Short mmCIF file of C-alpha atoms and ligand atoms in Angstrom, two decimals:
data_model
loop_
_atom_site.label_atom_id
_atom_site.label_comp_id
_atom_site.label_asym_id
_atom_site.label_seq_id
_atom_site.Cartn_x
_atom_site.Cartn_y
_atom_site.Cartn_z
CA MET A 8 14.33 -13.72 -33.41
CA ILE A 9 14.39 -13.71 -29.62
CA LEU A 10 11.35 -14.80 -27.61
CA ILE A 11 10.67 -13.11 -24.27
CA ILE A 12 8.39 -15.03 -21.93
CA ASP A 13 6.28 -12.64 -19.89
CA PHE A 14 6.10 -13.77 -16.25
CA GLY A 15 4.52 -10.44 -15.31
CA SER A 16 7.48 -8.17 -14.63
CA GLN A 17 6.93 -4.45 -14.99
CA PHE A 18 10.21 -4.41 -16.94
CA ASN A 19 9.16 -6.73 -19.77
CA GLN A 20 8.73 -4.03 -22.31
CA LEU A 21 12.09 -2.66 -21.30
CA ILE A 22 13.75 -6.00 -22.03
CA ALA A 23 12.16 -5.98 -25.48
CA ARG A 24 13.29 -2.40 -26.02
CA ARG A 25 16.88 -3.24 -25.11
CA VAL A 26 16.97 -6.26 -27.41
CA ARG A 27 15.61 -4.22 -30.29
CA GLU A 28 18.04 -1.42 -29.57
CA CYS A 29 20.74 -4.01 -30.24
CA GLY A 30 19.21 -4.47 -33.71
CA VAL A 31 17.63 -7.85 -32.92
CA TYR A 32 13.92 -8.53 -33.39
CA CYS A 33 12.04 -9.98 -30.43
CA ILE A 34 8.49 -10.63 -29.32
CA ILE A 35 6.86 -11.04 -25.92
CA GLU A 36 4.51 -13.96 -25.29
CA PRO A 37 2.70 -15.23 -22.18
CA PRO A 38 3.92 -18.46 -20.51
CA THR A 39 0.81 -20.24 -21.80
CA ILE A 40 2.28 -20.28 -25.31
CA PRO A 41 2.33 -23.92 -26.57
CA ILE A 42 5.76 -25.51 -26.95
CA GLU A 43 4.89 -26.50 -30.53
CA ARG A 44 4.55 -22.83 -31.47
CA ILE A 45 7.87 -22.04 -29.88
CA GLN A 46 9.49 -24.83 -31.89
CA GLU A 47 8.14 -23.36 -35.12
CA MET A 48 9.50 -19.90 -34.37
CA ASN A 49 13.06 -20.40 -35.56
CA LEU A 50 14.40 -18.80 -32.41
CA GLN A 51 17.94 -17.85 -31.63
CA GLY A 52 17.39 -17.35 -27.94
CA ILE A 53 14.79 -17.16 -25.19
CA ILE A 54 14.59 -14.74 -22.28
CA LEU A 55 12.47 -15.62 -19.26
CA SER A 56 11.39 -12.40 -17.61
CA GLY A 57 11.02 -11.49 -13.97
CA GLY A 58 7.65 -11.50 -12.26
CA PRO A 59 5.87 -10.64 -9.01
CA CYS A 60 5.25 -14.25 -7.83
CA SER A 61 7.37 -16.68 -5.84
CA ILE A 62 8.12 -19.98 -7.52
CA TYR A 63 6.97 -21.96 -4.48
CA GLU A 64 3.51 -20.33 -4.53
CA GLU A 65 0.75 -22.64 -5.68
CA HIS A 66 -0.47 -20.58 -8.63
CA CYS A 67 2.78 -19.09 -9.83
CA PRO A 68 3.11 -18.89 -13.62
CA ARG A 69 5.02 -21.71 -15.30
CA ILE A 70 5.90 -22.54 -18.84
CA ASP A 71 6.26 -25.97 -20.45
CA SER A 72 9.61 -27.15 -19.03
CA ARG A 73 10.62 -28.57 -22.41
CA ILE A 74 11.57 -25.00 -23.28
CA LEU A 75 14.83 -25.69 -21.43
CA GLU A 76 15.57 -28.81 -23.52
CA LEU A 77 15.28 -27.37 -27.02
CA GLY A 78 19.00 -26.63 -27.30
CA ILE A 79 18.15 -22.91 -27.65
CA PRO A 80 20.08 -20.57 -25.31
CA VAL A 81 17.95 -19.37 -22.39
CA LEU A 82 18.52 -16.37 -20.14
CA GLY A 83 16.39 -16.27 -16.99
CA ILE A 84 16.05 -12.91 -15.26
CA CYS A 85 15.00 -12.77 -11.58
CA TYR A 86 11.81 -14.89 -11.41
CA GLY A 87 12.85 -16.37 -14.78
CA MET A 88 16.07 -17.57 -13.18
CA GLN A 89 14.21 -18.96 -10.17
CA TYR A 90 11.87 -20.83 -12.51
CA MET A 91 14.93 -22.42 -14.16
CA VAL A 92 16.44 -23.40 -10.82
CA ASP A 93 13.21 -24.91 -9.54
CA THR A 94 12.51 -26.78 -12.77
CA LEU A 95 16.03 -28.15 -13.18
CA GLY A 96 16.39 -29.54 -9.65
CA GLY A 97 17.84 -26.66 -7.60
CA LYS A 98 16.29 -24.87 -4.64
CA VAL A 99 14.72 -21.42 -4.23
CA GLN A 100 14.02 -19.98 -0.77
CA ARG A 101 12.66 -16.83 0.70
CA ALA A 102 15.71 -14.60 1.22
CA LEU A 103 16.63 -13.59 4.76
CA LYS A 104 16.78 -10.01 3.63
CA ARG A 105 14.74 -8.67 0.76
CA GLU A 106 17.12 -6.97 -1.63
CA TYR A 107 15.86 -3.90 -3.43
CA GLY A 108 17.95 -1.29 -5.19
CA PHE A 109 21.63 -0.98 -5.98
CA ALA A 110 24.17 -3.71 -5.25
CA GLU A 111 27.76 -4.37 -6.21
CA LEU A 112 28.17 -7.37 -8.45
CA LEU A 113 31.36 -9.38 -7.92
CA LEU A 114 32.25 -11.70 -10.77
CA GLU A 115 33.46 -15.16 -9.79
CA HIS A 116 33.68 -16.64 -13.23
CA LYS A 117 33.71 -14.87 -16.59
CA ASP A 118 31.45 -16.97 -18.70
CA ASN A 119 30.31 -15.81 -22.13
CA ILE A 120 27.65 -13.40 -21.00
CA PHE A 121 30.10 -11.55 -18.76
CA LYS A 122 32.60 -10.96 -21.56
CA ASP A 123 34.23 -7.51 -21.16
CA ILE A 124 32.43 -6.88 -17.85
CA PRO A 125 34.72 -5.64 -15.04
CA ASP A 126 35.14 -7.77 -11.92
CA LYS A 127 33.06 -5.27 -9.95
CA SER A 128 30.08 -3.35 -11.32
CA GLN A 129 26.82 -1.83 -10.16
CA VAL A 130 23.59 -3.79 -10.62
CA TRP A 131 19.96 -3.22 -9.70
CA MET A 132 18.15 -5.84 -7.63
CA SER A 133 14.51 -6.37 -6.74
CA HIS A 134 13.81 -9.72 -5.15
CA GLY A 135 12.56 -11.44 -2.04
CA ASP A 136 13.63 -14.98 -3.00
CA SER A 137 17.12 -16.42 -3.38
CA ILE A 138 18.75 -19.52 -4.74
CA SER A 139 20.00 -21.80 -2.00
CA ALA A 140 21.04 -24.78 -4.17
CA LEU A 141 22.07 -24.74 -7.81
CA PRO A 142 20.66 -27.32 -10.22
CA PRO A 143 23.12 -29.96 -11.47
CA GLY A 144 25.43 -28.67 -14.20
CA PHE A 145 25.31 -25.02 -13.09
CA SER A 146 28.01 -22.96 -11.42
CA ILE A 147 27.99 -19.55 -9.78
CA SER A 148 29.14 -16.71 -12.05
CA ALA A 149 28.68 -13.76 -9.70
CA LYS A 150 27.55 -12.78 -6.21
CA THR A 151 26.68 -9.67 -4.22
CA ASP A 152 26.99 -9.06 -0.48
CA ASN A 153 23.44 -10.26 0.14
CA THR A 154 23.02 -12.75 -2.67
CA PRO A 155 25.42 -15.67 -2.99
CA VAL A 156 23.98 -16.62 -6.41
CA ALA A 157 23.55 -13.33 -8.27
CA ALA A 158 24.31 -15.02 -11.60
CA MET A 159 24.67 -18.63 -12.68
CA ALA A 160 25.48 -20.51 -15.86
CA ASP A 161 25.55 -23.92 -17.43
CA GLU A 162 27.70 -23.08 -20.43
CA SER A 163 27.46 -26.53 -22.03
CA ARG A 164 23.64 -26.27 -22.24
CA ARG A 165 23.81 -22.49 -22.80
CA LEU A 166 21.48 -21.78 -19.88
CA PHE A 167 22.06 -18.59 -17.88
CA GLY A 168 20.41 -16.91 -14.93
CA LEU A 169 20.65 -13.40 -13.51
CA GLN A 170 19.15 -12.41 -10.18
CA PHE A 171 19.50 -8.71 -11.06
CA HIS A 172 17.84 -6.72 -13.86
CA PRO A 173 20.17 -6.08 -16.82
CA GLU A 174 17.43 -4.18 -18.66
CA VAL A 175 17.27 -1.17 -16.31
CA VAL A 176 19.72 1.70 -16.66
CA HIS A 177 20.80 1.39 -13.02
CA THR A 178 22.61 -1.82 -13.95
CA THR A 179 25.54 0.00 -15.48
CA LYS A 180 26.81 -2.89 -17.62
CA GLY A 181 23.33 -4.31 -18.29
CA LYS A 182 23.34 -3.42 -21.95
CA GLN A 183 26.69 -5.13 -22.47
CA ILE A 184 25.42 -8.25 -20.69
CA LEU A 185 22.36 -8.44 -22.95
CA HIS A 186 24.59 -7.71 -25.92
CA ASN A 187 26.84 -10.64 -24.94
CA PHE A 188 23.83 -12.94 -24.61
CA LEU A 189 22.46 -11.94 -28.01
CA PHE A 190 25.64 -11.92 -30.06
CA THR A 191 28.20 -14.14 -28.30
CA VAL A 192 25.85 -16.77 -26.89
CA CYS A 193 22.94 -16.80 -29.36
CA GLY A 194 24.86 -15.75 -32.47
CA CYS A 195 22.20 -13.19 -33.45
CA LYS A 196 22.72 -10.83 -36.36
CA ARG A 197 22.05 -7.12 -36.13
CA ASN A 198 19.36 -6.97 -38.82
CA TRP A 199 16.29 -5.38 -37.17
CA THR A 200 16.04 -1.99 -38.83
CA MET A 201 13.03 0.12 -39.68
CA ARG A 202 13.89 -0.23 -43.33
CA ALA A 203 13.75 -4.00 -43.13
CA PHE A 204 10.56 -3.81 -41.07
CA ALA A 205 8.86 -1.50 -43.59
CA LYS A 206 9.76 -3.76 -46.49
CA GLN A 207 8.57 -6.90 -44.77
CA THR A 208 5.36 -5.30 -43.47
CA VAL A 209 4.42 -3.88 -46.85
CA SER A 210 4.68 -7.32 -48.43
CA GLU A 211 2.70 -8.88 -45.55
CA ILE A 212 -0.09 -6.32 -46.03
CA ARG A 213 -0.16 -7.06 -49.76
CA GLU A 214 -0.43 -10.76 -49.08
CA LYS A 215 -3.19 -10.35 -46.48
CA VAL A 216 -5.30 -7.77 -48.31
CA GLY A 217 -4.68 -8.67 -51.94
CA ASP A 218 -6.78 -6.42 -54.16
CA ARG A 219 -9.47 -5.81 -51.55
CA LYS A 220 -10.24 -2.45 -49.96
CA VAL A 221 -9.11 -1.04 -46.63
CA ILE A 222 -10.56 1.82 -44.57
CA LEU A 223 -8.53 3.73 -42.03
CA GLY A 224 -9.61 6.30 -39.46
CA LEU A 225 -6.99 9.03 -39.66
CA SER A 226 -6.65 11.18 -36.56
CA GLY A 227 -3.56 13.14 -37.50
CA GLY A 228 -1.54 11.45 -34.77
CA VAL A 229 1.71 9.72 -35.56
CA ASP A 230 0.31 6.18 -35.20
CA SER A 231 -2.57 6.49 -37.64
CA SER A 232 -0.44 8.57 -40.03
CA VAL A 233 2.31 5.96 -40.19
CA THR A 234 -0.29 3.20 -40.57
CA ALA A 235 -1.76 5.10 -43.51
CA LEU A 236 1.63 5.48 -45.14
CA LEU A 237 2.51 1.81 -44.81
CA ILE A 238 -0.81 0.61 -46.17
CA HIS A 239 -0.75 3.13 -48.96
CA LYS A 240 2.68 1.87 -49.94
CA ALA A 241 1.30 -1.65 -50.03
CA ILE A 242 -2.04 -1.20 -51.80
CA GLY A 243 -2.16 2.38 -53.09
CA ALA A 244 -5.62 3.52 -54.15
CA ASN A 245 -7.37 0.61 -52.42
CA LEU A 246 -6.81 2.43 -49.15
CA THR A 247 -9.30 5.12 -48.19
CA CYS A 248 -8.70 7.22 -45.10
CA ILE A 249 -11.54 8.89 -43.26
CA PHE A 250 -10.82 11.99 -41.26
CA VAL A 251 -13.61 13.19 -39.02
CA ASP A 252 -13.31 16.84 -38.08
CA ASN A 253 -15.14 16.90 -34.76
CA GLY A 254 -14.67 20.64 -34.30
CA LEU A 255 -12.59 19.93 -31.21
CA LEU A 256 -9.21 20.14 -32.91
CA ARG A 257 -6.43 22.66 -32.51
CA LYS A 258 -5.86 25.67 -34.72
CA ASN A 259 -5.40 24.83 -38.44
CA GLU A 260 -5.06 21.14 -37.66
CA ALA A 261 -7.54 19.83 -40.22
CA ALA A 262 -6.21 22.10 -42.97
CA LYS A 263 -2.60 21.03 -42.34
CA LEU A 264 -3.57 17.39 -42.45
CA LYS A 265 -5.44 17.86 -45.69
CA LEU A 266 -2.40 19.45 -47.26
CA THR A 267 -0.08 16.67 -46.12
CA PHE A 268 -2.17 13.67 -47.00
CA LYS A 269 -4.12 14.82 -50.02
CA GLU A 270 -1.69 17.18 -51.71
CA HIS A 271 1.74 15.87 -50.70
CA LEU A 272 1.26 12.16 -50.15
CA LYS A 273 -1.60 11.72 -52.64
CA ILE A 274 -3.48 9.37 -50.35
CA ASN A 275 -7.23 8.84 -50.82
CA ILE A 276 -8.84 10.70 -48.00
CA ARG A 277 -12.37 11.72 -47.16
CA PHE A 278 -12.80 14.71 -44.90
CA VAL A 279 -16.03 14.82 -42.97
CA ASN A 280 -16.83 18.10 -41.31
CA ALA A 281 -19.02 17.04 -38.42
CA ALA A 282 -18.21 19.92 -36.06
CA LYS A 283 -21.83 21.08 -35.83
CA LEU A 284 -23.05 17.59 -34.97
CA PHE A 285 -20.52 17.19 -32.18
CA LEU A 286 -21.12 20.64 -30.72
CA LYS A 287 -24.87 20.14 -30.77
CA ALA A 288 -24.56 16.82 -28.96
CA LEU A 289 -22.22 18.39 -26.41
CA ALA A 290 -24.41 21.43 -25.69
CA ASN A 291 -24.66 22.11 -21.93
CA VAL A 292 -22.75 18.94 -21.02
CA ALA A 293 -20.19 19.58 -18.30
CA ASP A 294 -19.47 16.08 -17.00
CA PRO A 295 -16.17 14.75 -18.45
CA GLU A 296 -17.22 11.13 -18.83
CA LYS A 297 -20.50 12.17 -20.46
CA LYS A 298 -18.51 14.30 -22.90
CA ARG A 299 -16.28 11.31 -23.74
CA LYS A 300 -19.27 9.02 -24.27
CA ILE A 301 -21.05 11.51 -26.50
CA ILE A 302 -17.95 12.17 -28.58
CA GLY A 303 -17.28 8.43 -28.91
CA LYS A 304 -20.82 7.73 -30.03
CA VAL A 305 -21.09 10.59 -32.51
CA PHE A 306 -17.69 9.59 -33.91
CA MET A 307 -18.82 6.00 -34.47
CA ASP A 308 -22.02 7.14 -36.19
CA VAL A 309 -20.25 9.62 -38.46
CA PHE A 310 -17.42 7.22 -39.27
CA GLU A 311 -19.74 4.35 -40.01
CA ALA A 312 -21.98 6.44 -42.25
CA GLU A 313 -18.94 7.56 -44.24
CA ALA A 314 -17.39 4.10 -44.36
CA CYS A 315 -20.62 2.63 -45.74
CA LYS A 316 -20.17 4.83 -48.78
CA ILE A 317 -16.94 3.00 -49.62
CA LYS A 318 -18.28 0.01 -51.45
CA GLY A 319 -16.67 -3.38 -50.93
CA ALA A 320 -14.36 -2.44 -48.06
CA GLU A 321 -13.39 -5.54 -46.09
CA PHE A 322 -10.67 -4.31 -43.76
CA LEU A 323 -10.30 -1.65 -41.13
CA ALA A 324 -6.75 -0.52 -40.39
CA GLN A 325 -5.77 0.68 -36.93
CA GLY A 326 -2.58 2.09 -35.49
CA THR A 327 -2.55 -0.17 -32.43
CA LEU A 328 0.89 -0.28 -30.80
CA TYR A 329 2.69 -3.08 -28.98
CA PRO A 330 2.18 -1.68 -25.45
CA ASP A 331 -1.61 -1.73 -26.06
CA ILE A 332 -1.41 -5.37 -27.07
CA ILE A 333 0.79 -6.34 -24.13
CA GLU A 334 -1.24 -4.36 -21.63
CA SER A 335 -4.52 -5.79 -22.79
CA ARG A 336 -3.56 -9.31 -21.72
CA SER A 337 -2.43 -10.44 -18.30
CA ALA A 338 0.89 -12.01 -17.44
CA PHE A 339 -0.79 -15.39 -17.33
CA GLY A 340 -2.23 -15.28 -20.80
CA GLY A 341 -5.82 -14.49 -19.91
CA PRO A 342 -7.73 -11.34 -20.68
CA SER A 343 -6.51 -8.48 -18.55
CA ALA A 344 -8.40 -6.07 -16.37
CA ILE A 345 -6.64 -3.15 -18.02
CA ILE A 346 -8.65 -2.09 -21.01
CA LYS A 347 -7.88 1.25 -22.55
CA SER A 348 -10.96 3.34 -22.78
CA HIS A 349 -9.01 5.63 -25.09
CA HIS A 350 -9.59 3.67 -28.27
CA ASN A 351 -12.22 5.63 -30.11
CA VAL A 352 -12.77 3.13 -32.87
CA GLY A 353 -12.65 0.07 -30.60
CA GLY A 354 -16.21 -1.05 -31.28
CA LEU A 355 -16.22 -0.38 -35.00
CA PRO A 356 -14.78 -3.55 -36.55
CA LYS A 357 -17.34 -5.76 -34.79
CA ARG A 358 -20.21 -3.46 -35.63
CA MET A 359 -19.21 -3.14 -39.25
CA LYS A 360 -18.03 -6.74 -39.67
CA LEU A 361 -14.60 -5.66 -40.86
CA LYS A 362 -11.35 -7.56 -40.50
CA LEU A 363 -8.52 -5.75 -38.77
CA VAL A 364 -5.16 -4.73 -40.18
CA GLU A 365 -2.78 -3.54 -37.48
CA PRO A 366 0.68 -3.21 -39.00
CA LEU A 367 2.21 -1.44 -35.99
CA GLN A 368 1.13 -3.98 -33.43
CA TYR A 369 4.69 -5.07 -32.67
CA LEU A 370 6.20 -1.59 -32.43
CA PHE A 371 6.89 0.82 -29.61
CA LYS A 372 6.14 4.52 -29.97
CA ASP A 373 9.71 5.58 -30.66
CA GLU A 374 10.02 2.86 -33.30
CA VAL A 375 6.86 4.17 -34.96
CA ARG A 376 8.49 7.61 -35.09
CA LYS A 377 11.62 6.12 -36.67
CA LEU A 378 9.47 4.23 -39.15
CA GLY A 379 7.54 7.41 -39.99
CA ALA A 380 10.78 9.24 -40.70
CA GLN A 381 11.98 6.28 -42.80
CA LEU A 382 8.75 6.43 -44.84
CA GLY A 383 9.20 10.15 -45.43
CA LEU A 384 6.55 11.52 -43.07
CA GLU A 385 7.21 15.18 -42.34
CA PRO A 386 8.93 15.91 -38.99
CA ASP A 387 5.95 17.87 -37.68
CA LEU A 388 3.81 14.74 -37.85
CA VAL A 389 6.56 12.33 -36.81
CA TRP A 390 7.12 14.28 -33.62
CA ARG A 391 3.56 15.28 -32.85
CA GLN A 392 2.74 15.03 -29.17
CA PRO A 393 -0.14 12.71 -28.22
CA PHE A 394 -3.53 14.40 -28.46
CA PRO A 395 -6.65 12.83 -26.93
CA GLY A 396 -9.50 11.66 -29.15
CA PRO A 397 -12.06 13.92 -27.39
CA GLY A 398 -9.71 16.80 -28.18
CA LEU A 399 -10.21 20.22 -26.69
CA ALA A 400 -13.56 19.16 -25.21
CA ILE A 401 -11.75 17.62 -22.23
CA ARG A 402 -9.53 20.68 -21.89
CA ILE A 403 -12.46 23.04 -21.53
CA MET A 404 -13.75 22.60 -18.00
CA GLY A 405 -17.51 22.83 -18.08
CA ALA A 406 -19.66 23.04 -21.18
CA VAL A 407 -18.06 23.33 -24.62
CA THR A 408 -19.10 26.23 -26.80
CA GLU A 409 -17.83 27.63 -30.07
CA LYS A 410 -16.66 30.75 -28.24
CA ARG A 411 -14.69 28.86 -25.59
CA LEU A 412 -13.16 26.62 -28.24
CA LYS A 413 -11.86 29.69 -30.05
CA VAL A 414 -10.27 31.07 -26.86
CA LEU A 415 -8.56 27.76 -26.07
CA ARG A 416 -7.40 27.31 -29.66
CA ASP A 417 -5.73 30.72 -29.67
CA VAL A 418 -4.11 30.10 -26.28
CA ASP A 419 -2.90 26.66 -27.35
CA ALA A 420 -1.41 28.03 -30.57
CA VAL A 421 0.71 30.56 -28.63
CA LEU A 422 1.82 27.92 -26.14
CA ILE A 423 2.90 25.42 -28.81
CA GLU A 424 4.65 28.07 -30.87
CA GLU A 425 6.73 29.18 -27.86
CA ILE A 426 7.43 25.64 -26.66
CA LYS A 427 8.67 24.72 -30.12
CA ALA A 428 10.76 27.88 -30.46
CA ALA A 429 12.43 27.18 -27.12
CA GLY A 430 13.27 23.62 -28.17
CA TYR A 431 11.02 21.95 -25.58
CA TYR A 432 8.38 20.40 -27.84
CA ARG A 433 10.21 17.06 -28.22
CA LYS A 434 11.64 17.12 -24.71
CA VAL A 435 8.26 17.04 -23.01
CA TRP A 436 5.66 14.30 -23.47
CA GLN A 437 2.76 16.72 -23.82
CA SER A 438 2.28 20.45 -23.44
CA PHE A 439 -1.13 22.08 -23.63
CA ALA A 440 -3.54 24.57 -22.10
CA VAL A 441 -6.73 24.09 -20.11
CA LEU A 442 -9.56 26.62 -19.96
CA LEU A 443 -11.02 26.94 -16.47
CA PRO A 444 -14.72 27.44 -15.70
CA ILE A 445 -14.12 30.42 -13.41
CA LYS A 446 -13.18 34.03 -13.95
CA SER A 447 -10.82 36.27 -12.04
CA VAL A 448 -10.29 40.00 -11.65
CA GLY A 449 -7.49 41.75 -13.46
CA ILE A 450 -6.46 45.18 -14.57
CA MET A 451 -5.76 46.16 -18.13
CA GLY A 452 -4.88 49.74 -19.01
CA ASP A 453 -6.76 51.59 -16.34
CA SER A 454 -9.78 49.35 -16.27
CA ARG A 455 -10.90 46.45 -14.20
CA THR A 456 -11.30 43.15 -16.10
CA TYR A 457 -13.18 40.03 -15.08
CA GLU A 458 -12.08 37.30 -17.46
CA ASP A 459 -11.03 33.70 -18.07
CA ILE A 460 -8.14 31.82 -16.48
CA VAL A 461 -6.06 29.30 -18.40
CA ALA A 462 -3.80 26.68 -16.88
CA LEU A 463 -0.71 25.52 -18.71
CA ARG A 464 0.22 21.86 -18.41
CA ALA A 465 3.51 20.33 -19.53
CA VAL A 466 4.63 16.88 -18.45
CA THR A 467 7.53 14.55 -18.98
CA SER A 468 6.71 10.87 -19.26
CA ARG A 469 7.84 7.62 -20.82
CA ASP A 470 4.48 6.07 -21.52
CA ALA A 471 1.75 8.33 -20.01
CA MET A 472 1.18 5.79 -17.22
CA THR A 473 3.13 8.04 -14.88
CA ALA A 474 4.21 11.61 -15.51
CA ASP A 475 6.05 14.45 -13.86
CA TRP A 476 5.31 18.13 -14.34
CA ALA A 477 7.92 19.62 -16.62
CA LYS A 478 10.39 22.05 -15.05
CA LEU A 479 10.09 24.60 -17.86
CA PRO A 480 12.36 27.65 -17.46
CA HIS A 481 10.66 30.57 -15.71
CA ARG A 482 11.59 32.87 -18.55
CA LEU A 483 9.81 30.68 -21.04
CA LEU A 484 6.72 30.46 -18.81
CA GLY A 485 6.81 34.24 -18.41
CA ARG A 486 6.95 34.79 -22.16
CA ILE A 487 4.07 32.40 -22.80
CA SER A 488 1.94 34.05 -20.11
CA ASN A 489 2.66 37.54 -21.45
CA ARG A 490 1.80 36.62 -24.99
CA ILE A 491 -1.42 34.83 -24.04
CA ILE A 492 -2.72 37.70 -21.93
CA ASN A 493 -1.75 40.28 -24.57
CA GLU A 494 -2.90 38.38 -27.63
CA VAL A 495 -5.93 36.35 -26.60
CA ASN A 496 -9.04 38.35 -25.90
CA GLY A 497 -10.90 37.30 -22.79
CA VAL A 498 -7.98 35.81 -20.81
CA ASN A 499 -6.46 37.82 -17.97
CA ARG A 500 -4.65 35.15 -15.91
CA VAL A 501 -2.32 32.23 -16.63
CA VAL A 502 -1.32 29.59 -14.07
CA TYR A 503 1.06 26.61 -14.30
CA ASP A 504 0.06 23.11 -13.19
CA ILE A 505 2.73 21.61 -10.90
CA SER A 506 1.15 18.24 -10.15
CA SER A 507 2.43 14.83 -11.17
CA LYS A 508 0.66 11.63 -12.18
CA PRO A 509 -0.25 9.92 -9.94
CA PRO A 510 -2.10 11.27 -8.03
CA SER A 511 -3.18 13.77 -10.71
CA THR A 512 -3.71 12.76 -14.33
CA ILE A 513 -2.19 14.36 -17.40
CA GLU A 514 -5.46 15.74 -18.75
CA TRP A 515 -7.65 17.71 -16.36
CA GLU A 516 -10.78 15.78 -17.27
P1 LIG B 611 -4.46 10.84 -18.39
O1 LIG B 611 -5.19 12.13 -18.41
O2 LIG B 611 -5.32 9.65 -18.09
O3 LIG B 611 -3.93 10.62 -19.87
O4 LIG B 611 -3.23 10.89 -17.50
C1 LIG B 611 -3.01 9.65 -20.30
C2 LIG B 611 -2.82 9.83 -21.79
O5 LIG B 611 -4.02 9.51 -22.49
C3 LIG B 611 -4.51 10.65 -23.17
N1 LIG B 611 -5.98 10.66 -22.98
C4 LIG B 611 -6.85 10.27 -23.92
N2 LIG B 611 -6.67 9.87 -25.19
N3 LIG B 611 -9.01 9.62 -25.44
C5 LIG B 611 -7.76 9.55 -25.96
O6 LIG B 611 -7.62 9.20 -27.14
C6 LIG B 611 -9.27 10.01 -24.16
O7 LIG B 611 -10.42 10.07 -23.73
C7 LIG B 611 -8.13 10.37 -23.36
N4 LIG B 611 -7.98 10.79 -22.10
C8 LIG B 611 -6.66 10.96 -21.88
C9 LIG B 611 -3.81 11.84 -22.56
O8 LIG B 611 -3.72 12.92 -23.48
C10 LIG B 611 -2.47 11.25 -22.20
O9 LIG B 611 -1.62 11.18 -23.31
#
């Protein structure tokens, strides 16, 4: 295993991704992690990440310096490198010129981590500090025009530093450099596969849960579906899933899920049709945050009432992913300001005094998809686009009614069918329709119409934190618009949303 110390760089998750892409398991921990824990980890290598601070600032993050004396190879990236220099007796200074963007890396010495790297290659820099004196034992491995120490090494102690970011794609040989660190320097084996992960996780769940009972809130999304599959594999009938139909789902969604989980996968599942309850609570509510609060509260009540019927349940399973875990703590180990308000079942475990099982907590989304495929989940579910907990309620501007839900469901079904047929469903992050609270004039046959407007929204994104509007082909947009206006009663105009996030958001509410 490789340990990545999180000094706060926005690229931390990317480092972890790259390491795992090489088939090596790694975890990210804050610098406050005790040295004793690190010693117990059976590590093959340590990566110190970049970060926004300067090492000479009073409150910059630091880790126990004994980490550099364990005999384990260490790779410091950007701030991580500067931390090494400062700790081991070198000098870091504010650079004369801040270097940001592309630079040409010129190799001076081909130590192990530059194996098979050409003498000149493109790297990506982002730093305001530079190394002005190397610590004893180190020598310069590479420079750029602006940075005399762009890479350094002490091969005898297996300590390496890079001023540039090997984890970003703009560093053209970055993957090879990380590969060299993992395999040539650390002697890692390529054994992190989803198959191995599934096997190990299933036995861990068995050990933790034993013959006790687990409840899981199934939403139909890929995360909760894969969680269900893993736990079912581990404990079979002792898992009960609860699916709450809030009446705000897309066309045929509940029925499809029932078929998959009950009929095909033979998983214990309780379907609760609470549509009427949700719609009643939402009557005449137009404010988006009020809608969210109401939906969250009704969900908790319905879920809890159903869960109480499952006698002797001690665990609640959740499909929490690694980015949620990383984002919900700060770079310095304390609780973070970023708390996702998107977790619908967040308050449940406390309220119901249940222990948590979160088998996906070390995985990224694309790994969850791979794991789902490995476990035999059908492609439709493996590749399902994210869908918000409050469902269509936050895609109907204004109050939610049965009638408006039907219109949006029909529109959405056409949109998804066409997006899938054109091969864009997996290429975009999300694609959906929004029903506007205004009407517009149109002409159908020889008559004037005064009907609803829908907006189509399709975005590309890596993690939903930022997003760009998808450049869907005009012909595809034309076909979708034609079909919606012809097939869905009550809609006479279709518009396309061409805003990015930020400053807009993905959902309209
Ligand atoms: P925004 O609209 O904030 O959305 O750009 C980012 C991602 O989060 C989803 N989203 C939600 N998911 N409950 C959820 O479970 C919510 O209230 C909610 N609001 C937004 C959105 O679909 C996108 O993937």
